[in-house]
DNA sequence: TTGTCTGCAAACACTTTGCACTTTT
DNA sequence: AAAAGTGCAAAGTGTTTGCAGACAA
């Protein structure tokens, strides 16, 4: 089963770790990115813990992937990730089946969050990052983050009215970003189709 | 190209029609559905207009599909629609290729809106319906609608801050609906994974 | 040793497309 | 007659899965 937004089931544990020593690298491509929170252990330590408590194994592929994923701080999909991993035959090659399997584990472990965009599954770092939502530029297809507590308030109010027990939400604002707006400002209506 | 939420490009025209004679049937399955607005022409008339202005043709399949789609007022995906259409060999059979093609046209024409959920494309009536968002029950997988002008206000504020020109948004609140909450209230934590 | 994990290839679900034929204009 | 639309089957995507051998515990 695949849910549009997958929240890690072990969020209690997760929250327990917020606010101490480990600090994630600041996002690179990220004029608009949010500051990471401090967390008590690295993603890698956290994942080890997750594996241990479930009797799962620490394989070279999993170790390699966690480094690869947490090196970058952008949104990515499975394909983009696979593209920047070693090819078949090269050292540290990981099959795409394993990449898919491992990404799901990262989501379960609370390290990544995933959602659907343009038909594919997009992942982003979750562990140590504050809750946020996205602006999506339909022209250049990039994602920008924003935070709004008001949004959460509305969410909870609406949910309460309908008798819903909330587990999360996904808000995506679509439009044209500043840069794309600049470069193509004079587009005529008929071209917008 | 497929965008998570597809807004019809001809919304100016669309809006021009709100507020007159034609009134869509009230949604059926709809304890939680919103009231349709009055619009000046039926979806069918609107689609004819759309076809004419583009030099496209009125085929029996298109006529049949528009009736079939606007008969129901729920959310649906291509598969569900195909299921309630005549089978191959029967009268009025429409191939699934044509169903897919036509659904895209309905979206272009501003009759339907589409978005992604659980990996598939979900459609809902747009023409003559007010802007709204969704609650999604992850247990029974049903969608409920809600309206919130506050949400739109937040959206516009956020977008303005980031220099975005907004074309739309998609908010989905996930959780467990009232009914599902009742029937499985005593689930233990370990089962929730 | 035991059970998990991996890579491979095949399967999958959903959607799109090329093409020859049909239909609308 | 010309252009657009349809059905069919085949091809695409993006992702999952069955299985035999590889490996961590």
XYZ file of C-alpha atoms (C1' of nucleotides) in Angstrom:
436
model
C 0.000 0.000 0.000
C 1.140 3.490 -0.717
C -0.248 6.566 0.939
C 0.102 10.011 -0.497
C 1.863 11.283 2.550
C 3.534 8.670 4.651
C 4.233 9.600 8.205
C 6.564 7.432 10.164
C 4.705 5.337 12.655
C 7.351 5.805 15.279
C 6.999 9.530 15.648
C 6.889 9.335 19.411
C 10.417 8.019 19.419
C 11.346 10.578 16.828
C 10.135 13.514 18.828
C 11.998 12.217 21.819
C 15.214 13.010 20.056
C 14.652 16.560 19.028
C 16.771 19.181 20.649
C 20.305 18.051 21.414
C 23.694 17.379 19.860
C 23.532 16.254 16.297
C 23.044 18.934 13.724
C 22.391 18.173 10.095
C 24.336 19.925 7.390
C 22.632 23.029 6.123
C 20.808 22.421 2.848
C 22.877 23.491 -0.116
C 20.579 24.482 -2.923
C 18.478 26.220 -0.463
C 17.732 29.903 -0.540
C 14.301 28.922 0.651
C 15.065 25.977 2.854
C 14.285 25.822 6.498
C 16.866 25.469 9.218
C 17.328 21.924 10.437
C 16.605 21.221 14.054
C 19.202 19.790 16.346
C 18.725 16.130 17.012
C 20.454 13.824 19.388
C 21.742 11.292 16.891
C 22.691 11.165 13.259
C 20.290 9.722 10.715
C 22.606 6.806 10.537
C 22.487 6.120 14.251
C 18.784 6.501 14.190
C 18.474 4.002 11.369
C 20.720 1.516 13.138
C 18.480 1.747 16.119
C 15.466 1.167 13.913
C 17.044 -1.899 12.372
C 18.145 -3.326 15.674
C 14.798 -3.005 17.352
C 13.247 -4.946 14.512
C 15.874 -7.597 14.102
C 16.804 -6.300 10.666
C 20.315 -6.239 9.342
C 22.938 -3.671 8.696
C 24.067 -4.298 5.206
C 26.634 -2.431 3.182
C 23.891 -1.252 0.843
C 21.879 0.279 3.648
C 24.930 1.990 5.096
C 25.897 3.325 1.716
C 22.423 4.555 0.897
C 21.943 6.409 4.102
C 25.086 8.392 3.444
C 24.089 9.062 -0.128
C 20.642 10.243 0.823
C 21.653 12.481 3.711
C 24.485 14.054 1.789
C 22.010 15.952 -0.349
C 19.303 18.014 1.186
C 16.982 18.517 -1.688
C 13.801 16.834 -2.649
C 14.405 13.871 -4.887
C 12.697 10.887 -6.386
C 13.961 7.333 -6.717
C 15.170 7.956 -10.213
C 17.215 11.006 -9.352
C 18.783 9.156 -6.467
C 19.662 6.167 -8.625
C 21.207 8.514 -11.152
C 23.765 9.786 -8.715
C 24.631 6.373 -7.309
C 27.345 4.114 -8.771
C 26.345 2.196 -11.906
C 26.118 -1.519 -12.256
C 29.606 -2.969 -12.123
C 31.067 -0.036 -10.183
C 31.938 -0.160 -6.518
C 29.006 0.274 -4.149
C 26.443 -0.432 -6.821
C 22.961 -0.892 -5.393
C 20.186 -2.336 -7.497
C 17.137 -0.177 -7.986
C 14.966 -2.774 -6.331
C 17.017 -2.278 -3.209
C 16.886 1.478 -3.560
C 13.097 1.354 -3.627
C 12.995 -1.065 -0.724
C 15.388 1.028 1.314
C 13.627 4.299 0.654
C 10.510 2.766 2.085
C 12.435 1.710 5.148
C 13.773 5.214 5.597
C 10.231 6.486 5.561
C 9.199 3.868 8.095
C 12.143 4.794 10.236
C 11.080 8.427 10.220
C 14.133 9.621 8.334
C 12.349 10.587 5.166
C 8.917 11.770 4.278
C 7.350 11.032 0.938
C 4.576 12.443 -1.187
C 3.318 12.319 -4.754
C 3.992 14.970 -7.337
C 3.519 14.728 -11.081
C 2.841 11.041 -10.651
C 6.069 10.073 -8.985
C 7.027 9.671 -5.349
C 9.099 12.526 -4.010
C 11.213 12.146 -0.879
C 12.587 14.722 1.472
C 14.484 14.657 4.727
C 12.239 14.437 7.700
C 14.421 13.536 10.622
C 15.490 16.665 12.383
C 13.467 18.936 10.147
C 10.465 20.947 11.194
C 7.031 20.343 9.731
C 6.529 22.378 6.608
C 4.628 22.573 3.341
C 5.464 23.349 -0.243
C 5.159 25.787 -3.064
C 5.537 24.162 -6.437
C 6.546 26.072 -9.524
C 4.736 24.545 -12.466
C 7.156 26.189 -14.851
C 10.541 25.043 -13.556
C 9.096 22.280 -11.402
C 10.994 23.178 -8.302
C 9.740 22.872 -4.783
C 10.076 25.554 -2.142
C 9.288 25.115 1.507
C 7.283 27.216 3.900
C 6.071 26.934 7.449
C 2.733 28.023 8.757
C 1.306 27.227 12.143
C -1.956 28.845 11.066
C -2.294 26.137 8.500
C -2.001 23.485 11.149
C -4.579 25.255 13.232
C -7.046 25.310 10.364
C -6.326 21.681 9.690
C -7.088 20.676 13.237
C -10.220 22.768 13.375
C -11.589 21.337 10.172
C -10.730 17.823 11.216
C -12.359 18.245 14.599
C -15.571 19.470 12.948
C -15.731 16.373 10.794
C -14.767 13.997 13.549
C -11.447 13.122 11.988
C -8.436 11.966 13.923
C -5.618 13.711 12.054
C -2.415 11.931 11.222
C -0.987 14.542 8.903
C -1.632 16.704 5.931
C -0.152 17.782 2.654
C -0.506 21.265 1.288
C 0.995 22.214 -2.037
C 0.578 25.676 -3.445
C 1.069 25.775 -7.172
C 2.041 28.706 -9.232
C 4.936 30.389 -10.917
C 7.972 31.273 -8.870
C 9.634 34.661 -8.816
C 12.347 33.758 -11.307
C 10.080 32.085 -13.799
C 7.669 34.969 -13.460
C 10.402 37.389 -14.397
C 11.698 35.644 -17.458
C 8.373 34.980 -19.070
C 6.260 37.780 -17.762
C 4.962 38.857 -21.150
C 3.517 35.531 -22.151
C 0.134 35.874 -23.716
C -2.911 34.024 -22.541
C -3.115 31.671 -25.486
C 0.387 30.430 -24.734
C -0.512 29.496 -21.218
C -2.312 26.336 -22.267
C 2.779 16.328 -18.966
C 0.800 15.665 -15.869
C 0.517 18.016 -12.961
C -0.604 16.979 -9.542
C -3.497 19.379 -9.602
C -4.596 20.388 -13.030
C -6.510 23.584 -13.242
C -8.324 24.350 -16.422
C -6.601 27.061 -18.382
C -9.861 28.644 -19.373
C -10.995 29.587 -15.909
C -11.860 33.115 -16.917
C -14.535 31.756 -19.181
C -15.583 29.368 -16.469
C -16.076 32.028 -13.890
C -18.058 34.059 -16.351
C -20.717 31.411 -16.143
C -21.220 31.160 -12.448
C -24.503 32.338 -11.096
C -27.375 31.695 -13.467
C -29.751 28.997 -14.734
C -28.254 25.561 -14.838
C -28.160 23.665 -11.594
C -26.297 20.411 -11.237
C -27.929 17.479 -9.544
C -27.200 17.323 -5.869
C -24.441 14.878 -5.055
C -25.809 11.562 -3.962
C -23.370 9.907 -1.619
C -22.974 13.148 0.035
C -23.500 13.696 3.714
C -20.358 15.741 3.465
C -20.621 17.124 -0.018
C -20.876 20.763 -0.846
C -23.757 22.400 -2.608
C -23.210 22.948 -6.307
C -23.347 26.475 -7.602
C -25.728 27.535 -10.287
C -24.155 27.840 -13.673
C -25.538 29.173 -16.881
C -25.053 26.095 -19.013
C -24.867 22.360 -18.543
C -21.509 20.630 -18.538
C -22.477 19.309 -21.894
C -23.119 22.712 -23.370
C -19.932 23.960 -21.910
C -18.006 21.084 -23.445
C -19.594 21.658 -26.846
C -18.463 25.224 -26.683
C -14.982 24.074 -25.787
C -14.865 21.694 -28.710
C -16.211 24.211 -31.148
C -13.784 26.931 -30.263
C -10.940 24.533 -30.913
C -12.242 22.920 -34.038
C -12.623 19.590 -32.288
C -15.443 17.174 -33.018
C -18.529 16.057 -31.251
C -18.386 12.337 -31.288
C -20.813 9.861 -29.827
C -18.167 8.744 -27.361
C -17.671 12.240 -26.036
C -21.381 12.814 -25.703
C -21.840 9.538 -23.941
C -18.943 10.087 -21.574
C -20.033 13.497 -20.502
C -23.374 12.099 -19.443
C -21.774 9.192 -17.662
C -19.349 11.375 -15.778
C -21.838 14.022 -14.693
C -24.402 11.498 -13.602
C -22.261 10.591 -10.616
C -21.014 13.213 -8.262
C -18.339 11.383 -6.408
C -14.645 11.307 -6.793
C -13.529 8.615 -9.175
C -10.545 7.358 -11.067
C -10.345 6.149 -14.653
C -10.722 2.555 -13.590
C -13.858 3.115 -11.573
C -15.380 5.031 -14.449
C -14.541 2.321 -16.949
C -16.097 -0.230 -14.628
C -19.483 1.384 -14.790
C -19.426 1.920 -18.545
C -20.678 -0.650 -21.070
C -18.274 -3.515 -21.786
C -16.643 -4.308 -25.067
C -19.296 -5.499 -27.486
C -22.144 -3.775 -25.683
C -23.846 -0.669 -26.956
C -22.002 2.578 -26.272
C -18.758 0.834 -25.492
C -15.857 3.260 -25.239
C -12.302 2.000 -25.231
C -10.220 2.848 -22.227
C -7.762 4.728 -24.400
C -10.608 7.054 -25.302
C -11.715 7.299 -21.714
C -8.278 8.454 -20.690
C -8.084 10.853 -23.605
C -11.502 12.288 -22.875
C -10.912 12.715 -19.167
C -7.953 14.886 -19.998
C -10.133 16.953 -22.275
C -12.707 17.403 -19.545
C -9.974 18.729 -17.323
C -8.801 21.096 -20.040
C -12.340 22.222 -20.570
C -12.680 23.056 -16.893
C -15.321 20.439 -16.234
C -13.225 18.215 -14.040
C -10.330 18.700 -11.716
C -7.774 16.007 -11.138
C -5.216 15.173 -8.491
C -3.081 12.268 -7.396
C -3.916 10.018 -4.494
C -2.349 6.699 -3.628
C -0.583 6.769 -6.963
C -3.584 7.069 -9.202
C -5.295 10.054 -10.749
C -8.541 11.011 -9.063
C -11.130 13.163 -10.790
C -13.923 15.254 -9.379
C -16.472 17.638 -10.813
C -15.192 21.150 -11.058
C -17.622 22.995 -13.260
C -20.212 24.693 -11.119
C -18.636 23.569 -7.878
C -17.026 25.820 -5.331
C -13.351 25.575 -4.505
C -12.766 23.094 -1.710
C -10.231 20.750 -0.191
C -10.216 17.220 1.142
C -10.010 15.030 4.150
C -8.774 11.560 3.343
C -9.435 8.590 5.552
C -6.437 6.322 5.360
C -8.468 3.450 6.759
C -11.444 3.301 4.388
C -9.811 5.456 1.749
C -12.712 7.782 1.292
C -12.531 11.443 0.526
C -14.551 14.124 2.281
C -14.755 17.722 1.245
C -14.429 20.922 3.197
C -14.284 24.595 2.447
C -12.108 27.123 4.141
C -11.553 30.666 3.058
C -8.915 31.023 5.750
C -6.904 28.423 3.939
C -6.984 30.450 0.775
C -5.945 33.527 2.697
C -2.938 31.742 4.137
C -2.093 30.426 0.720
C -2.095 33.873 -0.825
C -0.103 35.378 2.006
C 2.558 32.712 1.832
C 2.746 32.950 -1.931
C 3.048 36.718 -1.851
C 5.931 36.489 0.616
C 7.821 34.166 -1.692
C 6.990 36.088 -4.838
C 4.826 33.322 -6.242
C 2.001 33.899 -8.650
C -0.586 31.388 -7.425
C -2.544 29.256 -9.828
C -4.056 26.925 -7.282
C -3.374 24.642 -4.388
C -4.124 21.219 -3.043
C -4.650 20.500 0.606
C -5.338 17.017 1.830
C -5.778 16.287 5.483
C -5.160 12.665 6.321
C -6.464 10.764 9.238
C -9.116 8.392 10.355
C -12.731 9.319 9.806
C -15.420 9.202 12.439
C -16.776 5.824 11.387
C -13.445 4.106 11.101
C -12.411 5.638 14.393
C -15.398 4.080 16.093
C -15.010 0.581 14.816
C -11.361 0.172 15.577
C -10.842 2.482 18.468
C -9.042 -0.018 20.665
C -6.240 -0.823 18.293
C -2.926 -1.053 20.022
C 0.131 0.863 18.975
C 2.045 -2.091 17.625
C -0.782 -2.837 15.224
C -0.689 0.604 13.739
C 2.414 -0.088 11.700
C 23.126 -21.980 10.850
C 19.370 -19.292 10.325
C 16.831 -16.057 8.502
C 17.360 -11.692 6.142
C 18.883 -9.205 2.053
C 20.225 -8.565 -2.537
C 20.186 -8.521 -7.569
C 17.934 -10.009 -11.281
C 14.242 -10.293 -14.172
C 9.596 -10.635 -14.547
C 5.349 -8.785 -13.095
C 2.514 -4.920 -12.078
C -0.807 -1.030 -12.318
C -1.845 2.796 -14.621
C -1.504 5.558 -18.591
C 0.041 6.871 -23.219
C 0.932 6.094 -28.087
C 1.356 4.416 -33.154
C -1.329 3.011 -36.514
C -5.026 1.722 -39.692
C -9.684 2.477 -39.999
C -13.912 5.298 -39.053
C -16.383 9.410 -38.412
C -17.298 14.265 -38.317
C -17.112 18.549 -40.542
C -12.137 15.223 -49.159
C -9.645 16.600 -45.226
C -8.885 16.436 -40.550
C -9.771 14.577 -36.284
C -11.169 10.567 -33.414
C -11.403 5.715 -32.263
C -10.066 0.980 -30.965
C -6.593 -2.029 -30.608
C -2.463 -3.689 -29.131
C 1.936 -2.467 -27.909
C 4.899 0.424 -25.423
C 5.840 3.284 -21.506
C 6.416 4.766 -16.612
C 7.412 4.047 -12.040
C 7.361 0.620 -8.671
C 6.889 -4.030 -6.624
C 7.809 -8.969 -6.216
C 9.413 -14.068 -6.564
C 13.317 -16.378 -6.325
C 18.056 -18.284 -5.808
C 22.232 -17.218 -4.177
C 24.866 -14.093 -0.762
C 25.468 -12.482 3.645
C 24.820 -10.677 8.541
C 23.720 -12.195 13.053
